[in-house]
Amino acid sequence: MLEFYEFNTFNIIVVLVSTFIIYYIMSNYLGSNGSNEKNGYDKKSRSSQLSLEYLLISVIIAVCISLIVAYVMSSGDESVLTDNFWDPIKESQSV
């Protein structure tokens, strides 16, 4: 089912960048509510705290985005991402 997906540099970069962007959005916009001021926390100290819940959600969403990008790039044909990726290595070894 997931033959089109390969752990190469492109997919790793998509996952990392997506994770950081989604985590930033979630921590800044979903995490800023009015209850922080009641507990004595200011906004700056609350935004600098690491939220494990937001991090896990953003990693899951980033992996899904990476799967979608890999599938769209390959259009269901696994040879686009796998065979062509290794062709230059095979040619250079035989010479």
PDB file of C-alpha atoms in Angstrom:
ATOM      1  CA  MET A   1       0.000   0.000   0.000  1.00  0.00           C
ATOM      2  CA  LEU A   2       2.777   2.449   0.837  1.00  0.00           C
ATOM      3  CA  GLU A   3       5.212   1.390  -1.879  1.00  0.00           C
ATOM      4  CA  PHE A   4       5.394   4.959  -3.152  1.00  0.00           C
ATOM      5  CA  TYR A   5       6.841   6.269   0.124  1.00  0.00           C
ATOM      6  CA  GLU A   6      10.572   6.219   0.675  1.00  0.00           C
ATOM      7  CA  PHE A   7      12.604   7.697   3.505  1.00  0.00           C
ATOM      8  CA  ASN A   8      14.780  10.028   1.503  1.00  0.00           C
ATOM      9  CA  THR A   9      15.969  13.547   2.165  1.00  0.00           C
ATOM     10  CA  PHE A  10      12.953  15.186   0.557  1.00  0.00           C
ATOM     11  CA  ASN A  11      10.402  13.403   2.742  1.00  0.00           C
ATOM     12  CA  ILE A  12      12.432  14.000   5.898  1.00  0.00           C
ATOM     13  CA  ILE A  13      12.641  17.734   5.140  1.00  0.00           C
ATOM     14  CA  VAL A  14       8.888  17.878   4.445  1.00  0.00           C
ATOM     15  CA  VAL A  15       8.170  16.236   7.805  1.00  0.00           C
ATOM     16  CA  LEU A  16      10.546  18.478   9.765  1.00  0.00           C
ATOM     17  CA  VAL A  17       9.469  21.766   8.184  1.00  0.00           C
ATOM     18  CA  SER A  18       5.784  20.873   8.432  1.00  0.00           C
ATOM     19  CA  THR A  19       6.200  19.880  12.068  1.00  0.00           C
ATOM     20  CA  PHE A  20       7.823  23.175  13.026  1.00  0.00           C
ATOM     21  CA  ILE A  21       5.291  25.276  11.120  1.00  0.00           C
ATOM     22  CA  ILE A  22       2.277  23.408  12.509  1.00  0.00           C
ATOM     23  CA  TYR A  23       3.683  23.445  16.055  1.00  0.00           C
ATOM     24  CA  TYR A  24       4.338  27.200  15.835  1.00  0.00           C
ATOM     25  CA  ILE A  25       0.789  27.865  14.642  1.00  0.00           C
ATOM     26  CA  MET A  26      -0.759  25.605  17.261  1.00  0.00           C
ATOM     27  CA  SER A  27       1.280  26.960  20.160  1.00  0.00           C
ATOM     28  CA  ASN A  28       0.758  30.614  19.247  1.00  0.00           C
ATOM     29  CA  TYR A  29      -2.857  30.669  18.143  1.00  0.00           C
ATOM     30  CA  LEU A  30      -4.492  27.722  19.902  1.00  0.00           C
ATOM     31  CA  GLY A  31      -2.491  28.018  23.115  1.00  0.00           C
ATOM     32  CA  SER A  32      -3.149  31.702  23.766  1.00  0.00           C
ATOM     33  CA  ASN A  33      -6.252  31.901  25.899  1.00  0.00           C
ATOM     34  CA  GLY A  34      -7.267  34.197  28.725  1.00  0.00           C
ATOM     35  CA  SER A  35      -6.697  31.680  31.517  1.00  0.00           C
ATOM     36  CA  ASN A  36      -2.952  32.340  31.548  1.00  0.00           C
ATOM     37  CA  GLU A  37      -3.376  35.738  33.147  1.00  0.00           C
ATOM     38  CA  LYS A  38      -5.559  34.317  35.920  1.00  0.00           C
ATOM     39  CA  ASN A  39      -2.886  31.813  36.927  1.00  0.00           C
ATOM     40  CA  GLY A  40      -0.182  34.458  37.078  1.00  0.00           C
ATOM     41  CA  TYR A  41       1.568  33.490  33.854  1.00  0.00           C
ATOM     42  CA  ASP A  42       2.340  36.148  31.354  1.00  0.00           C
ATOM     43  CA  LYS A  43       2.000  35.486  27.647  1.00  0.00           C
ATOM     44  CA  LYS A  44       5.736  35.380  26.979  1.00  0.00           C
ATOM     45  CA  SER A  45       6.487  32.660  29.534  1.00  0.00           C
ATOM     46  CA  ARG A  46       3.494  30.593  28.378  1.00  0.00           C
ATOM     47  CA  SER A  47       4.552  30.731  24.731  1.00  0.00           C
ATOM     48  CA  SER A  48       8.098  29.623  25.578  1.00  0.00           C
ATOM     49  CA  GLN A  49       6.911  26.416  27.297  1.00  0.00           C
ATOM     50  CA  LEU A  50       7.041  23.204  25.295  1.00  0.00           C
ATOM     51  CA  SER A  51       3.649  21.592  24.808  1.00  0.00           C
ATOM     52  CA  LEU A  52       4.033  17.863  24.237  1.00  0.00           C
ATOM     53  CA  GLU A  53       0.417  17.546  23.121  1.00  0.00           C
ATOM     54  CA  TYR A  54       0.840  20.124  20.349  1.00  0.00           C
ATOM     55  CA  LEU A  55       4.160  18.571  19.340  1.00  0.00           C
ATOM     56  CA  LEU A  56       2.669  15.081  18.950  1.00  0.00           C
ATOM     57  CA  ILE A  57      -0.312  16.396  17.005  1.00  0.00           C
ATOM     58  CA  SER A  58       1.954  18.393  14.697  1.00  0.00           C
ATOM     59  CA  VAL A  59       4.197  15.354  14.047  1.00  0.00           C
ATOM     60  CA  ILE A  60       1.164  13.234  13.129  1.00  0.00           C
ATOM     61  CA  ILE A  61      -0.163  15.930  10.794  1.00  0.00           C
ATOM     62  CA  ALA A  62       3.304  16.402   9.249  1.00  0.00           C
ATOM     63  CA  VAL A  63       3.659  12.684   8.514  1.00  0.00           C
ATOM     64  CA  CYS A  64       0.239  12.728   6.849  1.00  0.00           C
ATOM     65  CA  ILE A  65       1.261  15.732   4.756  1.00  0.00           C
ATOM     66  CA  SER A  66       4.467  13.949   3.760  1.00  0.00           C
ATOM     67  CA  LEU A  67       2.512  10.856   2.691  1.00  0.00           C
ATOM     68  CA  ILE A  68       0.160  12.988   0.614  1.00  0.00           C
ATOM     69  CA  VAL A  69       3.041  14.878  -1.043  1.00  0.00           C
ATOM     70  CA  ALA A  70       4.865  11.640  -1.874  1.00  0.00           C
ATOM     71  CA  TYR A  71       1.708  10.098  -3.320  1.00  0.00           C
ATOM     72  CA  VAL A  72       0.912  13.157  -5.422  1.00  0.00           C
ATOM     73  CA  MET A  73       4.481  13.331  -6.722  1.00  0.00           C
ATOM     74  CA  SER A  74       4.501   9.685  -7.693  1.00  0.00           C
ATOM     75  CA  SER A  75       0.849   9.679  -8.848  1.00  0.00           C
ATOM     76  CA  GLY A  76       0.608   6.134  -7.571  1.00  0.00           C
ATOM     77  CA  ASP A  77       3.554   4.961  -9.688  1.00  0.00           C
ATOM     78  CA  GLU A  78       6.315   3.915  -7.332  1.00  0.00           C
ATOM     79  CA  SER A  79       9.036   3.996  -9.988  1.00  0.00           C
ATOM     80  CA  VAL A  80       9.092   7.796  -9.911  1.00  0.00           C
ATOM     81  CA  LEU A  81      10.346   7.938  -6.335  1.00  0.00           C
ATOM     82  CA  THR A  82      12.267   4.676  -6.003  1.00  0.00           C
ATOM     83  CA  ASP A  83      13.759   3.484  -9.299  1.00  0.00           C
ATOM     84  CA  ASN A  84      14.778   6.897 -10.607  1.00  0.00           C
ATOM     85  CA  PHE A  85      16.276   7.823  -7.251  1.00  0.00           C
ATOM     86  CA  TRP A  86      18.719   4.894  -7.379  1.00  0.00           C
ATOM     87  CA  ASP A  87      19.462   4.894 -11.143  1.00  0.00           C
ATOM     88  CA  PRO A  88      22.462   7.291 -11.005  1.00  0.00           C
ATOM     89  CA  ILE A  89      24.097   5.163  -8.298  1.00  0.00           C
ATOM     90  CA  LYS A  90      23.709   1.959 -10.320  1.00  0.00           C
ATOM     91  CA  GLU A  91      25.145   3.596 -13.443  1.00  0.00           C
ATOM     92  CA  SER A  92      28.166   5.029 -11.640  1.00  0.00           C
ATOM     93  CA  GLN A  93      29.029   1.681 -10.035  1.00  0.00           C
ATOM     94  CA  SER A  94      28.976  -0.219 -13.323  1.00  0.00           C
ATOM     95  CA  VAL A  95      31.419   2.189 -15.011  1.00  0.00           C
TER      96      VAL A  95
END
